Short mmCIF file of C-alpha atoms and ligand atoms in Angstrom, two decimals:
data_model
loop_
_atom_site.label_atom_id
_atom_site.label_comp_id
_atom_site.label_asym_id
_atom_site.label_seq_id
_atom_site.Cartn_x
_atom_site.Cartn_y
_atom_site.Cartn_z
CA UNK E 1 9.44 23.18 -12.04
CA UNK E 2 8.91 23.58 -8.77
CA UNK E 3 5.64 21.29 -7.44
CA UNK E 4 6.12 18.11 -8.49
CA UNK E 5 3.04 16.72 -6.85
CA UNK E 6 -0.23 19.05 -7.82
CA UNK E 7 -3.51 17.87 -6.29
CA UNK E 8 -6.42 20.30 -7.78
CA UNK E 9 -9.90 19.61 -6.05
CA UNK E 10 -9.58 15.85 -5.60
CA UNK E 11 -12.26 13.78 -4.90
CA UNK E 12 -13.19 10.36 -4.34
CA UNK E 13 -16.38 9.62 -3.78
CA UNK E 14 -18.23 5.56 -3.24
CA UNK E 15 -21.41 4.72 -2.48
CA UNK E 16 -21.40 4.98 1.44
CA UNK E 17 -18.86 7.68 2.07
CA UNK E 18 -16.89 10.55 0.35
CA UNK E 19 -13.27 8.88 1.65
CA UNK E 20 -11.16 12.16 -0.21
CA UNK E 21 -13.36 15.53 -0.09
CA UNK E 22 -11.82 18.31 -2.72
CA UNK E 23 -8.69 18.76 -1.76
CA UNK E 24 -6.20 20.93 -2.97
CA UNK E 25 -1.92 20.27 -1.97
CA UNK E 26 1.19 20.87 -3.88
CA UNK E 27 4.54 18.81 -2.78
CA UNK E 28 7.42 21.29 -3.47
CA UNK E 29 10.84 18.97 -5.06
CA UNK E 30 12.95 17.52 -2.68
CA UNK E 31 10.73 17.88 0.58
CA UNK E 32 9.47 15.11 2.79
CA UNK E 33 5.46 15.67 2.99
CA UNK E 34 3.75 13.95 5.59
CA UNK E 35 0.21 13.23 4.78
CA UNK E 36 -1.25 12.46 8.24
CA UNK E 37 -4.48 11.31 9.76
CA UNK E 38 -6.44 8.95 11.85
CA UNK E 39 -7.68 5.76 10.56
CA UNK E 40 -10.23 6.34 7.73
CA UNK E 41 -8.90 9.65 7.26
CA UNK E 42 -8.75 9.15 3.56
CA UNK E 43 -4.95 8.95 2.96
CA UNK E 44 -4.36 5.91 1.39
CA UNK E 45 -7.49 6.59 -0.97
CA UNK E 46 -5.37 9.94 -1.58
CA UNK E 47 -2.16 8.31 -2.17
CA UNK E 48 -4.09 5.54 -4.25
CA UNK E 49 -5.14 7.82 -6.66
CA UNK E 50 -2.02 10.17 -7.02
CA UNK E 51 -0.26 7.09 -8.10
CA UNK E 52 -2.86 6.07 -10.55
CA UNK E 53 -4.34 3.05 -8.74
CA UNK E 54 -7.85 4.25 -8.77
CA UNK E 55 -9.27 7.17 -10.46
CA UNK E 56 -10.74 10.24 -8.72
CA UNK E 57 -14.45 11.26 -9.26
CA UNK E 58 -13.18 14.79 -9.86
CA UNK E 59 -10.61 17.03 -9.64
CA UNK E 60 -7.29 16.97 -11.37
CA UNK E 61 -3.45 15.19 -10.15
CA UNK E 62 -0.07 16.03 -11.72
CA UNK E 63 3.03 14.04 -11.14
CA UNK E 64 5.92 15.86 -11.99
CA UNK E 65 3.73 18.06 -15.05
CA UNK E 66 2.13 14.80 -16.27
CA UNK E 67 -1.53 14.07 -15.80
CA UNK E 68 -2.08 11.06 -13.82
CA UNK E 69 -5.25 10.26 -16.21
CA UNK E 70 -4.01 11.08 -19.36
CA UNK E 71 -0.43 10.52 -18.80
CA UNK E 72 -0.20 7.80 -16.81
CA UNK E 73 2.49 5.59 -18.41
CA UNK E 74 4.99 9.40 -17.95
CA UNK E 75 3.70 9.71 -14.40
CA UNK E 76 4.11 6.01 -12.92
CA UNK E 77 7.40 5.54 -14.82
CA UNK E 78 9.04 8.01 -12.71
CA UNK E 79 7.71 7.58 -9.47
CA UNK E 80 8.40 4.48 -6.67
CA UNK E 81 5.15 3.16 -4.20
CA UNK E 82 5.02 1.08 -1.35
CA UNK E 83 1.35 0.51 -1.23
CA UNK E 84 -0.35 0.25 2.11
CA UNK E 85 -0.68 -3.84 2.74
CA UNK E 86 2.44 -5.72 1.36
CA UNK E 87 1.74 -7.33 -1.55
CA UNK E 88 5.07 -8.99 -2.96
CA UNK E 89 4.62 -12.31 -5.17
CA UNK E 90 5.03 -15.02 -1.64
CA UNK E 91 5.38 -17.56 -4.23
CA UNK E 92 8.72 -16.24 -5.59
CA UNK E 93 12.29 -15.44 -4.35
CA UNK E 94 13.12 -11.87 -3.20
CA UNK E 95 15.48 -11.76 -6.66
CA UNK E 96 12.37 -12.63 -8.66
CA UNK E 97 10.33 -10.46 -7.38
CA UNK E 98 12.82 -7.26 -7.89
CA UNK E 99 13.99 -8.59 -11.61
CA UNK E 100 9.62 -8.79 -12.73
CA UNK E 101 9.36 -5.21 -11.18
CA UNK E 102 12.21 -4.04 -13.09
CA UNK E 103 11.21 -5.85 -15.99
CA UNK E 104 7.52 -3.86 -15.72
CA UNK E 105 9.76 -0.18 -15.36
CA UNK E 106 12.13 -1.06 -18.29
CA UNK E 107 15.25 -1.25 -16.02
CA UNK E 108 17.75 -2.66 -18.50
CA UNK E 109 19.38 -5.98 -17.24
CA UNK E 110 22.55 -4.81 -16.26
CA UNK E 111 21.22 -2.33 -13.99
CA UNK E 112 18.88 -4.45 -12.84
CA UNK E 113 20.70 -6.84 -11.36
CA UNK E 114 23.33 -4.39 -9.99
CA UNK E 115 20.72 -2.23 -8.40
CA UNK E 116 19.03 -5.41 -6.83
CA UNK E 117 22.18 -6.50 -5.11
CA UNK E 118 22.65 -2.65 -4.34
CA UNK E 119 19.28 -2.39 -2.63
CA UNK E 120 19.40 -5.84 -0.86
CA UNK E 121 22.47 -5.32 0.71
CA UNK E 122 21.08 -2.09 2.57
CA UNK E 123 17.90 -3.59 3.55
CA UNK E 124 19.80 -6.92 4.92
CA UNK E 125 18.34 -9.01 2.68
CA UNK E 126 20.73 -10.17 0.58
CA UNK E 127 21.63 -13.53 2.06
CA UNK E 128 18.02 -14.52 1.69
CA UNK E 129 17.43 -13.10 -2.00
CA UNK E 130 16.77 -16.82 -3.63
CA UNK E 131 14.31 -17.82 -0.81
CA UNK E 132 10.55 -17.58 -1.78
CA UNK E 133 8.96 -14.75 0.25
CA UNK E 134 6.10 -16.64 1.22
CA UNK E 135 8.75 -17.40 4.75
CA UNK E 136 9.68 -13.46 5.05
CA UNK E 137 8.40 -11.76 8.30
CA UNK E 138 6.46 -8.67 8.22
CA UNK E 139 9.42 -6.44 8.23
CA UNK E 140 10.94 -8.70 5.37
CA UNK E 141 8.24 -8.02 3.54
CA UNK E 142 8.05 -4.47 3.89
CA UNK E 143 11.82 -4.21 3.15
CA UNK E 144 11.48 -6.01 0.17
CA UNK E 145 8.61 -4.09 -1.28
CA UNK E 146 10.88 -0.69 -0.74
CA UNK E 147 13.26 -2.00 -2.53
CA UNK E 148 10.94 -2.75 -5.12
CA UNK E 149 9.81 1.04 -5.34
CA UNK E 150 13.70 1.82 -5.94
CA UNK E 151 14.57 -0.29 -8.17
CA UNK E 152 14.26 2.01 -11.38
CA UNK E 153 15.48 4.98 -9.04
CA UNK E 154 12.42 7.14 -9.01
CA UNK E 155 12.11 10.54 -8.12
CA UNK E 156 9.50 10.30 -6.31
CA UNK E 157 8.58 7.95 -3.20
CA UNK E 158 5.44 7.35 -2.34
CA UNK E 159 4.86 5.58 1.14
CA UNK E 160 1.86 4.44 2.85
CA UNK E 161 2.12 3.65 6.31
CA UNK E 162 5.73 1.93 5.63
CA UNK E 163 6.40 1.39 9.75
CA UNK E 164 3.19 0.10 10.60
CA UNK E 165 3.28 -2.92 12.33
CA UNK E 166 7.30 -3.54 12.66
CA UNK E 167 9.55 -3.55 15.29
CA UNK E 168 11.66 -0.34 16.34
CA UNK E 169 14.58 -1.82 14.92
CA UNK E 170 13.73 -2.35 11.71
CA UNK E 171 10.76 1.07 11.67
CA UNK E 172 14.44 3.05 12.72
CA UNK E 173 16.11 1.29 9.34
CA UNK E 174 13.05 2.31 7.45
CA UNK E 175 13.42 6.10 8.70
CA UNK E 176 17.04 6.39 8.30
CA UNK E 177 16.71 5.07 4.62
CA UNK E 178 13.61 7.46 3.55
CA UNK E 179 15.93 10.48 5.15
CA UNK E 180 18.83 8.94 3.29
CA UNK E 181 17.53 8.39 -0.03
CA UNK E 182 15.63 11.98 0.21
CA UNK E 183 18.90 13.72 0.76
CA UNK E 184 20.19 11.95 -2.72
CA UNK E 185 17.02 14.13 -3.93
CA UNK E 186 14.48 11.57 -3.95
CA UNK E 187 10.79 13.82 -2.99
CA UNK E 188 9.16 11.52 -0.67
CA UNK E 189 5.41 11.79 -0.10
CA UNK E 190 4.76 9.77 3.61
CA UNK E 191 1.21 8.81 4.66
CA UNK E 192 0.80 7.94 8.15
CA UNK E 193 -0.90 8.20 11.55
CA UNK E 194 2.22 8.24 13.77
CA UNK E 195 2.73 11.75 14.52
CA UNK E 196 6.65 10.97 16.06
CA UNK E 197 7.18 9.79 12.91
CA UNK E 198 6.04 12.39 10.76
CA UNK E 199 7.35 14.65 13.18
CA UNK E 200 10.91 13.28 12.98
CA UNK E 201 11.10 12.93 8.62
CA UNK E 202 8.60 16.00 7.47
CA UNK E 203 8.85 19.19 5.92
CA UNK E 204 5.99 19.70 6.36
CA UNK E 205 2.48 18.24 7.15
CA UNK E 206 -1.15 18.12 6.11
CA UNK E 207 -3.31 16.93 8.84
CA UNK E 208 -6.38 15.17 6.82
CA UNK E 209 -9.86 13.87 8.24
CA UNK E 210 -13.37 12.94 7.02
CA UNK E 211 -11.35 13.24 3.65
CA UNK E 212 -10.53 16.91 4.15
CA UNK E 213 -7.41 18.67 4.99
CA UNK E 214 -7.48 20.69 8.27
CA UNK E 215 -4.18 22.38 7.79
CA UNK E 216 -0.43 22.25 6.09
CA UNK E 217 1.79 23.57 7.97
CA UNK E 218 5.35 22.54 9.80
CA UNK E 219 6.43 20.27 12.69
CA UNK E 220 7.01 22.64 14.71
CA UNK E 221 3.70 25.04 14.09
CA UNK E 222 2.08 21.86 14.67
CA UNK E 223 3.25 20.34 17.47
CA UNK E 224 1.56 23.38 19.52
CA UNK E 225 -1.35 22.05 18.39
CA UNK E 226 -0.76 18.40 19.51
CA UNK E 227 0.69 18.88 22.77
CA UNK E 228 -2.87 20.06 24.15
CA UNK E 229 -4.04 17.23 23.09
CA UNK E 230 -1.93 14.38 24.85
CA UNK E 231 -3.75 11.28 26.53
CA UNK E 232 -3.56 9.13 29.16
CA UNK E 233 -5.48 6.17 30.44
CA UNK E 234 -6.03 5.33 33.94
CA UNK E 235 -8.06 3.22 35.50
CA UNK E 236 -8.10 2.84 38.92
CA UNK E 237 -8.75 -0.46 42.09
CA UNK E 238 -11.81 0.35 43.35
CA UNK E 239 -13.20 2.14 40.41
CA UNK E 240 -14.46 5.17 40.86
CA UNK E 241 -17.91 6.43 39.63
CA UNK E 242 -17.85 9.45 37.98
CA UNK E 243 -15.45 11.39 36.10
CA UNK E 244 -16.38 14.55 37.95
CA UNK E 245 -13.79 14.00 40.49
CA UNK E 246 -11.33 14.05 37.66
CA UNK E 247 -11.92 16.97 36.54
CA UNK E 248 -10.90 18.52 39.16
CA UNK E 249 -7.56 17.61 39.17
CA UNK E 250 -4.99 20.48 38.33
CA UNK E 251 -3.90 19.76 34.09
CA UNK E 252 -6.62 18.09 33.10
CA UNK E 253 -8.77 19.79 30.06
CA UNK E 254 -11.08 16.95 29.21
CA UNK E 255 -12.10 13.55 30.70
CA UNK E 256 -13.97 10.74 28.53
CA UNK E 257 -14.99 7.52 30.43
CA UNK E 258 -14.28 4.18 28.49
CA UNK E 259 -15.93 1.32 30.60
CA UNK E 260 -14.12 1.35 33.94
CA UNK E 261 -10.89 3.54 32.42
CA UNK E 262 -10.97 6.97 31.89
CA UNK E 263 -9.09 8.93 29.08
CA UNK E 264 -8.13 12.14 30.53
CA UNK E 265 -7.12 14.77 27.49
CA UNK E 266 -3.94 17.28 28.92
CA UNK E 267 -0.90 19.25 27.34
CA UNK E 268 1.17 18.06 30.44
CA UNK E 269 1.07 14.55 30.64
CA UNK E 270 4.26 14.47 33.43
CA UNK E 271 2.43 16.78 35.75
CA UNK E 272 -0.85 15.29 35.20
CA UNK E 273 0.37 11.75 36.48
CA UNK E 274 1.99 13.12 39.83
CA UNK E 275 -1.11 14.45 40.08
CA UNK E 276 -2.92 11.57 39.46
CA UNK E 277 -0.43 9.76 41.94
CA UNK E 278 -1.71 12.29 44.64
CA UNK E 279 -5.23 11.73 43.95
CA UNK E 280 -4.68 7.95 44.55
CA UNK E 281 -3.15 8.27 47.63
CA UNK E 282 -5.32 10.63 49.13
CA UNK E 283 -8.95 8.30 48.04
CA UNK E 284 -6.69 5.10 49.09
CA UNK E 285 -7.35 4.37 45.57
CA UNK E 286 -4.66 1.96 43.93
CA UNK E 287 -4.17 2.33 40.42
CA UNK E 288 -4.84 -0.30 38.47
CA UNK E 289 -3.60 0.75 34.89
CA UNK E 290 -2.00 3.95 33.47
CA UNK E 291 -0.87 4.60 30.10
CA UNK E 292 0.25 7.55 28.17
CA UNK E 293 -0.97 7.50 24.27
CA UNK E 294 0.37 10.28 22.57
CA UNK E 295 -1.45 13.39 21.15
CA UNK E 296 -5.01 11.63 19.67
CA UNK E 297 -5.41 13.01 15.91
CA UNK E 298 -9.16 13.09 15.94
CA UNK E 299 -8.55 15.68 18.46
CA UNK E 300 -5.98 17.37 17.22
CA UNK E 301 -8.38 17.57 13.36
CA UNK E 302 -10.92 18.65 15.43
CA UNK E 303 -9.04 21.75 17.64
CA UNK E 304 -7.69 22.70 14.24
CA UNK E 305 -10.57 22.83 12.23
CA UNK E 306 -12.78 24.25 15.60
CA UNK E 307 -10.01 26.97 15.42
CA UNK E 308 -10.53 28.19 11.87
CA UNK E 309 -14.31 27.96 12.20
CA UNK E 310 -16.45 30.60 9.95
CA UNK E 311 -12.90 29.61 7.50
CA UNK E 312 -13.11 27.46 4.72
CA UNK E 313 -10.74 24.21 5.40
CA UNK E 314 -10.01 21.67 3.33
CA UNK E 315 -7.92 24.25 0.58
CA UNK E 316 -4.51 24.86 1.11
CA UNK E 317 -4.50 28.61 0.42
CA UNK E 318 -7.62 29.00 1.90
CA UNK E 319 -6.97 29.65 5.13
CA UNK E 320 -8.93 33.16 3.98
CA UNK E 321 -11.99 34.06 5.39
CA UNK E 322 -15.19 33.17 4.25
CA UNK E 323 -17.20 36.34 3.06
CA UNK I 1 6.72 7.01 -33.07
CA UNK I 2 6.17 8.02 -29.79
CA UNK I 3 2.31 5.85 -29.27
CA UNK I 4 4.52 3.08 -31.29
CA UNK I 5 7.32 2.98 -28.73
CA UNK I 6 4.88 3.02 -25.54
CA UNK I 7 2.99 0.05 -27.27
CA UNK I 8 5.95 -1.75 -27.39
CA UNK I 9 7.30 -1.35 -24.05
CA UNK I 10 4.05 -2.45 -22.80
CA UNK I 11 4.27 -5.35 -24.74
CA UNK I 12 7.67 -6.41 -23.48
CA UNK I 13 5.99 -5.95 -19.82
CA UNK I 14 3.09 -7.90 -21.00
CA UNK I 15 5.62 -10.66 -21.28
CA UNK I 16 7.17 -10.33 -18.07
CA UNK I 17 3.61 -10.64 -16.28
CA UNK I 18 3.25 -13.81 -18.50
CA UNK I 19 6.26 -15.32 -16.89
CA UNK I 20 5.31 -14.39 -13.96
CA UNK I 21 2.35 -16.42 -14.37
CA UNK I 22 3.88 -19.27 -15.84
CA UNK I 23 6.07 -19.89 -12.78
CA UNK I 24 3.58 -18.77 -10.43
CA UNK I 25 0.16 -20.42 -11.45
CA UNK I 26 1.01 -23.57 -13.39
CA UNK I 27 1.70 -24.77 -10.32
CA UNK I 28 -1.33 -23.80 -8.31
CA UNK I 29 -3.64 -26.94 -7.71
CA UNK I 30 -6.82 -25.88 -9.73
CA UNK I 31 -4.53 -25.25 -12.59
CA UNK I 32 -3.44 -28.92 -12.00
CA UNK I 33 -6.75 -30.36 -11.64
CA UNK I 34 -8.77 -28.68 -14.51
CA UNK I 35 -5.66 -28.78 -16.61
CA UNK I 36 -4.20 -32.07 -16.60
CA UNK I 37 -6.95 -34.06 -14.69
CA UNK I 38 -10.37 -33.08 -16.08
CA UNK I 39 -9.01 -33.59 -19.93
CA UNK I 40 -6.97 -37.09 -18.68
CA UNK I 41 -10.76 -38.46 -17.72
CA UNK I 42 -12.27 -37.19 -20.40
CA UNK I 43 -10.08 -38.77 -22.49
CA UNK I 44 -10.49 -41.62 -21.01
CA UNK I 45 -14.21 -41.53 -20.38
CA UNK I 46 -14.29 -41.57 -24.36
CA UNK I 47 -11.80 -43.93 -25.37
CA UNK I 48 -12.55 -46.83 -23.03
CA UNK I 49 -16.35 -46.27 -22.39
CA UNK I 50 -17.45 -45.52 -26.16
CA UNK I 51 -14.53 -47.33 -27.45
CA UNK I 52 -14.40 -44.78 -29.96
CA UNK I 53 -11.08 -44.93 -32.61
CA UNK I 54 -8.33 -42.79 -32.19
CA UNK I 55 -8.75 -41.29 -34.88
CA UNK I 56 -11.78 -39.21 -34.70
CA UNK I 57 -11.32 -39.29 -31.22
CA UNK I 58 -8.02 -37.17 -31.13
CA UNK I 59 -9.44 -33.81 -32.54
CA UNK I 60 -12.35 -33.52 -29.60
CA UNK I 61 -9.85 -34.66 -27.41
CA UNK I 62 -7.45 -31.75 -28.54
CA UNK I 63 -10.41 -29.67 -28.53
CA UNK I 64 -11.26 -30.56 -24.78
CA UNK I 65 -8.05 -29.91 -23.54
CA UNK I 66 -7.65 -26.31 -25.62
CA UNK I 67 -10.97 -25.59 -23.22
CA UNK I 68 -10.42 -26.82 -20.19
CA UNK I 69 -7.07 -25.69 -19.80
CA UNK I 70 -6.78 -22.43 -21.20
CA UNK I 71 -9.91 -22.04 -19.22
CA UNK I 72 -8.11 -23.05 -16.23
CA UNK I 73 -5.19 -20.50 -15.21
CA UNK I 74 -6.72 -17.12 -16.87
CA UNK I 75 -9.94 -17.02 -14.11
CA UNK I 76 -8.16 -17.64 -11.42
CA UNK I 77 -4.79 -14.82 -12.03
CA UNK I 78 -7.32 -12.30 -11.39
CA UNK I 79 -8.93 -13.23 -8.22
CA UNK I 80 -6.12 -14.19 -6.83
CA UNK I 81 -4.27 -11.50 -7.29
CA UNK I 82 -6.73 -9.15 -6.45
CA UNK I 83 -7.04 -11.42 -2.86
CA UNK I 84 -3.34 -11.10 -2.76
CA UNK I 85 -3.00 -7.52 -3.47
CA UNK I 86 -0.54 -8.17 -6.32
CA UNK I 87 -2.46 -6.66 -8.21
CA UNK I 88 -2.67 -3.44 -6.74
CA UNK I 89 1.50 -3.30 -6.95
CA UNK I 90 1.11 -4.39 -10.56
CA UNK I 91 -1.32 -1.61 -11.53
CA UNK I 92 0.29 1.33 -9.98
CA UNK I 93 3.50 0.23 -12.15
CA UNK I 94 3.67 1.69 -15.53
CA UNK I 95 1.55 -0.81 -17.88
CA UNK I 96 -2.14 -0.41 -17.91
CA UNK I 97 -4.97 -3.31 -17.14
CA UNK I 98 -5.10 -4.02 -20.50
CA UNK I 99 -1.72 -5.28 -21.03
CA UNK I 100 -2.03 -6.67 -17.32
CA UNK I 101 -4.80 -8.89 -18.70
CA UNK I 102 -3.12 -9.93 -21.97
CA UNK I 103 -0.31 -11.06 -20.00
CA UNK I 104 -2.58 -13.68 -17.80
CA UNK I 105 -4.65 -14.38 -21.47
CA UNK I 106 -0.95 -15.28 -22.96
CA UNK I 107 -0.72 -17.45 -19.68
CA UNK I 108 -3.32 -19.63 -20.38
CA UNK I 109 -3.05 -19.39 -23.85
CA UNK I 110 0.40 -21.20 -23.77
CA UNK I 111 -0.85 -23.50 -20.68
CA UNK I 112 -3.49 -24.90 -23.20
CA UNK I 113 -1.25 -25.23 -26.13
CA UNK I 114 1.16 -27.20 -24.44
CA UNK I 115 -0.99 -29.38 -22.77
CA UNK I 116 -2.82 -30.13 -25.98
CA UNK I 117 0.81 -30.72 -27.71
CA UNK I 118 1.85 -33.62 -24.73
CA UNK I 119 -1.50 -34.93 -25.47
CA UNK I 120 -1.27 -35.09 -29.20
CA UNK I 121 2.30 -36.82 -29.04
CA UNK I 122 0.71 -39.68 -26.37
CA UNK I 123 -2.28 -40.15 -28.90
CA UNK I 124 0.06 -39.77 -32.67
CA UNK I 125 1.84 -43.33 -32.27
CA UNK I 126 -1.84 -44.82 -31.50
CA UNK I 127 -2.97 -43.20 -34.90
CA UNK I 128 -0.50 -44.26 -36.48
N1 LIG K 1 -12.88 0.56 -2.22
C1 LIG K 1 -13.64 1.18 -1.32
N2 LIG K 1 -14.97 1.06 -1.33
C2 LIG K 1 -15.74 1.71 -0.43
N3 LIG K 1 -15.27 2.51 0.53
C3 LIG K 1 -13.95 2.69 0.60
C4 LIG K 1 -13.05 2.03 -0.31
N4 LIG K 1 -11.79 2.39 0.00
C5 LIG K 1 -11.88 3.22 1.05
N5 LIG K 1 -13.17 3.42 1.42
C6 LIG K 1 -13.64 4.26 2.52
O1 LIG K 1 -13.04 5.52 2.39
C7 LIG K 1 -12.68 6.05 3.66
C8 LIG K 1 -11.20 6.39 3.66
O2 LIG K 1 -10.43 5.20 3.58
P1 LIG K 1 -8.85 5.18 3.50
O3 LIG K 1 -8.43 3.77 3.31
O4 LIG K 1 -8.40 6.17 2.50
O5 LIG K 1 -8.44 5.68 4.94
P2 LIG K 1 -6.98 5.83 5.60
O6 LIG K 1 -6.82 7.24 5.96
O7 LIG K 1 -5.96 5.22 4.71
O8 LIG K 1 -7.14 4.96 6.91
P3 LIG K 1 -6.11 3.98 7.64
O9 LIG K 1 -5.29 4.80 8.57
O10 LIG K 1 -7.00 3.04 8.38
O11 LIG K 1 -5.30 3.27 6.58
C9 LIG K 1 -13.07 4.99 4.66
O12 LIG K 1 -14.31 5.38 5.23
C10 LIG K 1 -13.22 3.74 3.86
O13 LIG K 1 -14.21 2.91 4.41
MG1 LIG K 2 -4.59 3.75 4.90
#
């Protein structure tokens, strides 16, 4: 077998919004597949229902040949999640916490215990097993509820978001142990909006909005598409009016004012703020914030999707022209 | 064999969740309150105020407590796990709601027998 993730026209759809809108992926064994989008995107709905959380309105999901719906017990027994808000038991230990999820994937004792220990002692956590988790930090927390997708060694990880909200140190721990345990095989299916991070673990990529998939494709294919798309945020002491005079300024494809700052869209952020630097000087402007942000996703769904208009999006394959 | 050998797994998960109830919830101050307080007044609300004899006070008493406390840890697993997002971990792990629930029903269950039990050995030398 070769796909051991199948999605086939999944949809979810509730009252208000349709969060996932027919999509169609396959996650090839052993690959790290980054499923990335901006906030409301629809991933974690996506990644709740390929591990059998909640069920999809239509369309079909296999986990390694086993129906999610109709063969869920095969499915979840084989695969690990770290679900997007920790959710540990706060009112018992670390050890507790890893023996009842054990227990609940038929780890036998032995093995249970030994793989605890194991998997504590790589996350750092083992000198604080027998405290209750209600006093672990964020990052504690998140450590502990890896380890609790690994305890019965599944062969498939599924991570939502798993850096969100930690510090680099421990976010770099958490990296190094997803590329670790997914070159002892493990396929590891990665939601998230940091596009560093999916750049630095993936495969490959799908870039997902409004619940539909713009494109699959490689870190490096893709990167093209996000470098246009860097940001920066000045503002500047006096403010200046308009964004007119902006756009002027050499590098700069798009200008968006956001009360007195601007966000100025460019694909060469290091030229645009000598630039910028200029421009100061030469109004006897002084410059009262700047900040680089990074390639912004909605942009970078939208320049995808605006370059494959007339094509149907939101299939894999179907990067085919509409008739 | 096979549908035989998935129920029972399940069933030995079903006991792990109720474990992980019993150390989790018994402690958890409604339990306390509906479980050992409410039937303690009752109890009491009988047996001084109607003066009623032990005897044919003992089996509404046992009754009472049954209620109240098996009452008292089953509603509030649920809630709070969904608040908590347990219950999100436990679901995506392989043992379906059903079994989830049985395993907070066994909870309660055994909360309400073995309150009723401490209160039956307080009231059986009073019988006598
Ligand atoms: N249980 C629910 N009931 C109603 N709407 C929901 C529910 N869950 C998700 N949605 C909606 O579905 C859409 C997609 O949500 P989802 O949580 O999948 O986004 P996401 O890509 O994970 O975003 P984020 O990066 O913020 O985690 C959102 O518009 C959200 O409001
Ligand atoms: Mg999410």
């Amino acid at each position: 077998m070769d796909s051991v993730i199948e999605a086939e026209g999944l949809t979810k759809k509730y009252p208000e919004v349709t969060a996932v809108n027919n999509i169609d992926f396959q996650v090839k064994k052993g690959e790290v597949f980054g499923f990335l989008g901006p906030n409301g995107a629809g991933k974690t709905t996506t990644q709740r229902i390929l591990t059998g959380v909640i069920t999809a309105t239509s369309g079909k999901a296999f986990i390694l040949g086993y129906d999610i719906r109709k063969e869920a017990f095969y499915a979840k027994s084989r695969i690990g999640v770290v679900p997007e808000l920790a959710n540990i038991y706060i009112d018992l230990s670390a050890w507790n916490n890893l023996m009842l999820i054990g227990q609940l994937y038929d780890v036998p004792k032995e093995n249970r215990i030994k793989k605890s220990a194991e998997l504590l002692r790589i996350f750092n956590l083992y000198e604080r097993k027998d405290e209750k988790t209600k006093v672990f930090s964020k990052g504690m927390k998140q450590k502990l509820l890896l380890c609790m997708a690994l305890i019965h060694s599944p062969q498939i990880l599924f991570l939502d978001e798993p850096t969100a909200g930690l510090d680099v140190v421990s976010s770099r721990l958490i990296k190094e142990m997803i590329a670790k345990f997914n070159r002892e095989g493990v396929t590891i299916f990665l939601t998230t909006h940091n596009i560093q991070e999916a750049d630095e673990l993936c495969n490959r990529i799908a870039v997902i909005d409004h619940g539909l998939i713009a494109t699959i494709d490689s870190p490096e294919n893709l990167k093209k598409e996000f470098q246009s798309v860097q940001t920066i945020e000045v503002a500047f002491n006096p403010p200046i009016k308009s964004e007119d005079d902006l756009k002027e300024i050499e590098y700069v494809n798009k200008v968006q004012k956001i009360g007195d700052k601007f966000k100025i869209y460019t694909n060469n952020p290091d030229e645009l703020i000598r630039q910028l630097l200029n421009f100061s000087q030469k109004r006897n402007l002084k410059i009262f914030s700047l900040n680089t942000l990074g390639p912004d996703l909605e942009e970078v769904f939208v320049k995808i999707t605006e370059e494959h208009k007339g094509w149907s999006y939101g299939k894999e394959k179907s990067f085919s022209k509409t008739v | 064999m096979e549908k035989k050998n998935l129920f029972l797994r399940q069933f030995k998960s079903t006991w792990a969740i109720t474990k992980k109830d019993m150390s989790i919830y018994y402690l958890k101050p409604p339990v306390l309150i509906y479980g050992f307080i409410f039937p303690g007044f009752i109890f009491l609300a009988f047996f001084l105020g109607k003066n009623m004899p032990f005897s044919s006070l003992l089996p509404v008493v046992i009754v009472l407590a049954l209620f109240f406390t098996s009452s008292s840890v089953g509603p509030i697993i649920t809630p709070w796990e969904t608040r908590m997002r347990t219950l999100e971990r436990l679901v995506s792990c392989p043992i379906s709601l059903e079994f989830i629930l049985l395993g907070d029903i066994l909870a309660g269950f055994l909360f309400g027998v073995g309150i009723t039990l401490i209160l039956s050995v307080f009231a059986m030398p009073k019988i006598g």
